[in-house]
Amino acid sequence: MTIEITHTRREGTLIEGTSRGDGSAEILRLREYGRTQSQPFRWSRNLDCWYLPHSRDHATCTPSLELLAQRLRDAGFEVTLTIDNADRRSFSDAEKEREEKAEGRAERFGGYAASAAQNSEAAWKSSHEISERFAFGQPILIGHHSEGRARRDHARMDNAMRKSIGESDRAAHWTGRAQAAANYERFKRDPGRTLRRLDKLRADLRAVEKWQRGESAKGFSRSPADPELETEHQELTEEIQHWEQVIKDAEADGFKMWSKADFTRGDFVLYRGTWYEVLRVNPKSVTIPHIHNGVGQRVVRAADNRHGWTWTAPYDDVSGRKSADEMRQSTRAEVAEHQEQAQQAPPIKEPVPAAETCPTSHPSPWHAKARRWALCQHAPEGRSTPATALAERANGQEGMALVLITSKNSRRSRKRALWAMTRREAQAVCGDPRTSGRSYMLTWTDRPGTEGADWEWVPDNGSHAPVLDELGITPRREWTAAPQAPAEAA
């Protein structure tokens, strides 16, 4: 019988005319074929012949098939080899078939997963039913007439539980395969991936056009008379048109195509869930502060770029844009909303944790000591009484705090005060990472003591003015000590 080796772009590489046990399988299973010259042929029950995986919609490696044909002839077979790289299908038809096969795989794998889950449940129930005999710890009675049955029950329990665990793992495997197949179309049509795919396809098309003109591309040259170039040009053109239509459909559904024209220096770009200030606008990306500065932060500004490192955010991975004014207004709105929520919350009479009162981006032992001092300052000596609350409201000092600046290794005997403001405003200022450095931090207290003896005003150099302006806070430079509450009647 003659073995026929055929290859077309439409059907791929197929081998017909073999029979079981004729000795051809050992040659076909060698990992020395295909475009990578490292693939084996596989048998397909649906096609009832041997096929080369991933050979459809591609040109074949002719030397690889010639080597296969020669090996079969040396083994005593009569072989015919037919190659037609021009016989192909359109890219849209190929992609439609791939999507239909993915849907079929998802349904089939889902059935496998459901069946495995049912088998796992049945095996577990079987093991549980057997174990009811030993629910109260009944041991195996050596020498008793029940010993044989008890040992068999233990073995059946062990086998059933092992089967339950194995089927559970099998169900998890097929569930993952089904989910991957179901996500095929969504993954392929993701706008960001499609844009990156289009960039590569257009580069490949430019290279083919150069080869057709007799020029060098990608580091080598090809003969302009090669008919394969015309076929590759048609394939690339169809594929580019297909994915461009996918992008147009995404834009119709609301997808935004970002470009250089949408950004200026000082804007903010939403990149992978974090807002970054734009340092420079490039043709295909924007330069932003290094992403290590954005760990745990919602907004990263140029002033937060502590080490001077930068990163680039490509336009196909950008999710949003805000101008500097829009970001400032958004920040003020969030602060106002936070203050409103805090006003509506019930009063807290327990000591405030230091991590909430004086957060800092430099958790050194020195900062930990400063936070403990702040906790002692904020914590009331005892529970507030109605008389104390009335006295505070009467004197207009309810909710007021003094913002202090603390320096590392400072030997000052008196605390240094910068501003007076409400407690909520003080929390917002001290909680901003821009108000702390390697050797200093801002804290607040509502019981600073006596001015001149315990603390004193220090000059404000204006370095934190942008933070105050952005948070919408107007600080004061005066403080009136709250009077002591009247003693309660015995």
GROMACS .gro file of C-alpha atoms in nm, residues 161-323:
model
  163
  161MET     CA    1  -1.108   0.806   5.018
  162ARG     CA    2  -0.811   0.789   4.781
  163LYS     CA    3  -1.050   0.766   4.489
  164SER     CA    4  -1.246   1.065   4.623
  165ILE     CA    5  -0.928   1.274   4.646
  166GLY     CA    6  -0.813   1.167   4.299
  167GLU     CA    7  -1.149   1.247   4.141
  168SER     CA    8  -1.154   1.583   4.319
  169ASP     CA    9  -0.815   1.669   4.169
  170ARG     CA   10  -0.940   1.552   3.830
  171ALA     CA   11  -1.248   1.773   3.862
  172ALA     CA   12  -1.029   2.074   3.944
  173HIS     CA   13  -0.810   2.000   3.640
  174TRP     CA   14  -1.099   1.982   3.396
  175THR     CA   15  -1.264   2.287   3.552
  176GLY     CA   16  -0.950   2.488   3.480
  177ARG     CA   17  -0.935   2.355   3.124
  178ALA     CA   18  -1.301   2.441   3.068
  179GLN     CA   19  -1.250   2.793   3.205
  180ALA     CA   20  -0.948   2.846   2.979
  181ALA     CA   21  -1.141   2.730   2.673
  182ALA     CA   22  -1.437   2.951   2.765
  183ASN     CA   23  -1.205   3.253   2.796
  184TYR     CA   24  -1.046   3.197   2.452
  185GLU     CA   25  -1.253   3.452   2.262
  186ARG     CA   26  -1.238   3.713   2.539
  187PHE     CA   27  -0.860   3.673   2.564
  188LYS     CA   28  -0.809   3.696   2.188
  189ARG     CA   29  -1.033   4.002   2.154
  190ASP     CA   30  -0.895   4.196   2.449
  191PRO     CA   31  -0.829   4.547   2.308
  192GLY     CA   32  -0.488   4.588   2.473
  193ARG     CA   33  -0.361   4.255   2.343
  194THR     CA   34  -0.513   4.323   2.003
  195LEU     CA   35  -0.326   4.652   1.974
  196ARG     CA   36   0.004   4.484   2.060
  197ARG     CA   37  -0.076   4.205   1.812
  198LEU     CA   38  -0.145   4.464   1.541
  199ASP     CA   39   0.192   4.630   1.600
  200LYS     CA   40   0.370   4.299   1.541
  201LEU     CA   41   0.163   4.211   1.232
  202ARG     CA   42   0.227   4.550   1.074
  203ALA     CA   43   0.601   4.509   1.135
  204ASP     CA   44   0.586   4.165   0.967
  205LEU     CA   45   0.396   4.313   0.671
  206ARG     CA   46   0.655   4.587   0.625
  207ALA     CA   47   0.928   4.321   0.622
  208VAL     CA   48   0.747   4.118   0.353
  209GLU     CA   49   0.704   4.429   0.139
  210LYS     CA   50   1.074   4.502   0.169
  211TRP     CA   51   1.162   4.148   0.059
  212GLN     CA   52   0.928   4.185  -0.238
  213ARG     CA   53   1.120   4.496  -0.338
  214GLY     CA   54   1.450   4.311  -0.307
  215GLU     CA   55   1.554   4.488   0.014
  216SER     CA   56   1.686   4.340   0.336
  217ALA     CA   57   1.459   4.310   0.642
  218LYS     CA   58   1.498   4.151   0.987
  219GLY     CA   59   1.866   4.101   0.919
  220PHE     CA   60   1.844   3.892   0.600
  221SER     CA   61   1.713   3.895   0.242
  222ARG     CA   62   1.477   3.674   0.042
  223SER     CA   63   1.427   3.627  -0.330
  224PRO     CA   64   1.157   3.863  -0.466
  225ALA     CA   65   1.047   3.583  -0.700
  226ASP     CA   66   0.959   3.351  -0.410
  227PRO     CA   67   0.582   3.277  -0.445
  228GLU     CA   68   0.560   3.232  -0.070
  229LEU     CA   69   0.603   3.609  -0.024
  230GLU     CA   70   0.277   3.682  -0.207
  231THR     CA   71   0.091   3.427   0.005
  232GLU     CA   72   0.236   3.572   0.326
  233HIS     CA   73   0.139   3.924   0.212
  234GLN     CA   74  -0.222   3.814   0.158
  235GLU     CA   75  -0.238   3.638   0.495
  236LEU     CA   76  -0.095   3.934   0.688
  237THR     CA   77  -0.326   4.179   0.511
  238GLU     CA   78  -0.635   3.971   0.596
  239GLU     CA   79  -0.529   3.924   0.957
  240ILE     CA   80  -0.460   4.296   1.006
  241GLN     CA   81  -0.801   4.385   0.861
  242HIS     CA   82  -0.967   4.133   1.092
  243TRP     CA   83  -0.809   4.270   1.411
  244GLU     CA   84  -0.862   4.632   1.303
  245GLN     CA   85  -1.232   4.552   1.281
  246VAL     CA   86  -1.214   4.408   1.633
  247ILE     CA   87  -1.069   4.739   1.757
  248LYS     CA   88  -1.342   4.936   1.575
  249ASP     CA   89  -1.608   4.721   1.742
  250ALA     CA   90  -1.443   4.779   2.081
  251GLU     CA   91  -1.440   5.157   2.022
  252ALA     CA   92  -1.808   5.143   1.935
  253ASP     CA   93  -1.865   4.974   2.272
  254GLY     CA   94  -1.677   5.254   2.455
  255PHE     CA   95  -1.312   5.149   2.442
  256LYS     CA   96  -1.075   5.451   2.436
  257MET     CA   97  -0.771   5.449   2.206
  258TRP     CA   98  -0.510   5.654   2.396
  259SER     CA   99  -0.234   5.833   2.209
  260LYS     CA  100   0.029   6.104   2.246
  261ALA     CA  101  -0.230   6.374   2.171
  262ASP     CA  102  -0.427   6.289   2.489
  263PHE     CA  103  -0.151   6.372   2.741
  264THR     CA  104   0.068   6.662   2.846
  265ARG     CA  105   0.331   6.681   3.115
  266GLY     CA  106   0.171   6.717   3.458
  267ASP     CA  107  -0.138   6.511   3.372
  268PHE     CA  108  -0.219   6.192   3.561
  269VAL     CA  109  -0.249   5.852   3.392
  270LEU     CA  110  -0.427   5.547   3.533
  271TYR     CA  111  -0.187   5.257   3.483
  272ARG     CA  112  -0.259   4.914   3.632
  273GLY     CA  113  -0.489   5.050   3.900
  274THR     CA  114  -0.269   5.341   4.020
  275TRP     CA  115  -0.265   5.708   3.916
  276TYR     CA  116   0.080   5.835   3.813
  277GLU     CA  117   0.188   6.188   3.727
  278VAL     CA  118   0.312   6.213   3.369
  279LEU     CA  119   0.678   6.317   3.354
  280ARG     CA  120   0.720   6.300   2.976
  281VAL     CA  121   0.500   6.219   2.674
  282ASN     CA  122   0.647   5.978   2.418
  283PRO     CA  123   0.517   5.853   2.080
  284LYS     CA  124   0.410   5.513   2.217
  285SER     CA  125   0.410   5.563   2.595
  286VAL     CA  126   0.425   5.813   2.881
  287THR     CA  127   0.709   5.832   3.131
  288ILE     CA  128   0.593   5.807   3.493
  289PRO     CA  129   0.760   5.772   3.836
  290HIS     CA  130   0.889   5.421   3.895
  291ILE     CA  131   0.612   5.176   3.980
  292HIS     CA  132   0.789   5.084   4.307
  293ASN     CA  133   0.674   5.425   4.434
  294GLY     CA  134   0.311   5.321   4.382
  295VAL     CA  135   0.303   5.024   4.619
  296GLY     CA  136   0.007   5.080   4.851
  297GLN     CA  137  -0.070   5.427   4.712
  298ARG     CA  138  -0.360   5.546   4.502
  299VAL     CA  139  -0.183   5.849   4.352
  300VAL     CA  140   0.192   5.882   4.281
  301ARG     CA  141   0.324   6.229   4.203
  302ALA     CA  142   0.658   6.347   4.072
  303ALA     CA  143   0.752   6.461   4.425
  304ASP     CA  144   0.706   6.099   4.545
  305ASN     CA  145   0.978   5.972   4.309
  306ARG     CA  146   1.231   5.940   4.590
  307HIS     CA  147   1.511   5.771   4.393
  308GLY     CA  148   1.462   5.949   4.061
  309TRP     CA  149   1.384   5.625   3.874
  310THR     CA  150   1.124   5.626   3.599
  311TRP     CA  151   0.896   5.381   3.420
  312THR     CA  152   0.704   5.384   3.092
  313ALA     CA  153   0.333   5.313   3.056
  314PRO     CA  154   0.242   5.211   2.697
  315TYR     CA  155  -0.078   5.359   2.563
  316ASP     CA  156  -0.231   5.016   2.503
  317ASP     CA  157  -0.213   4.950   2.881
  318VAL     CA  158  -0.354   5.288   2.992
  319SER     CA  159  -0.699   5.290   3.158
  320GLY     CA  160  -0.771   5.659   3.221
  321ARG     CA  161  -0.651   6.019   3.235
  322LYS     CA  162  -0.699   6.321   3.462
  323SER     CA  163  -0.559   6.668   3.439
   0.00000   0.00000   0.00000
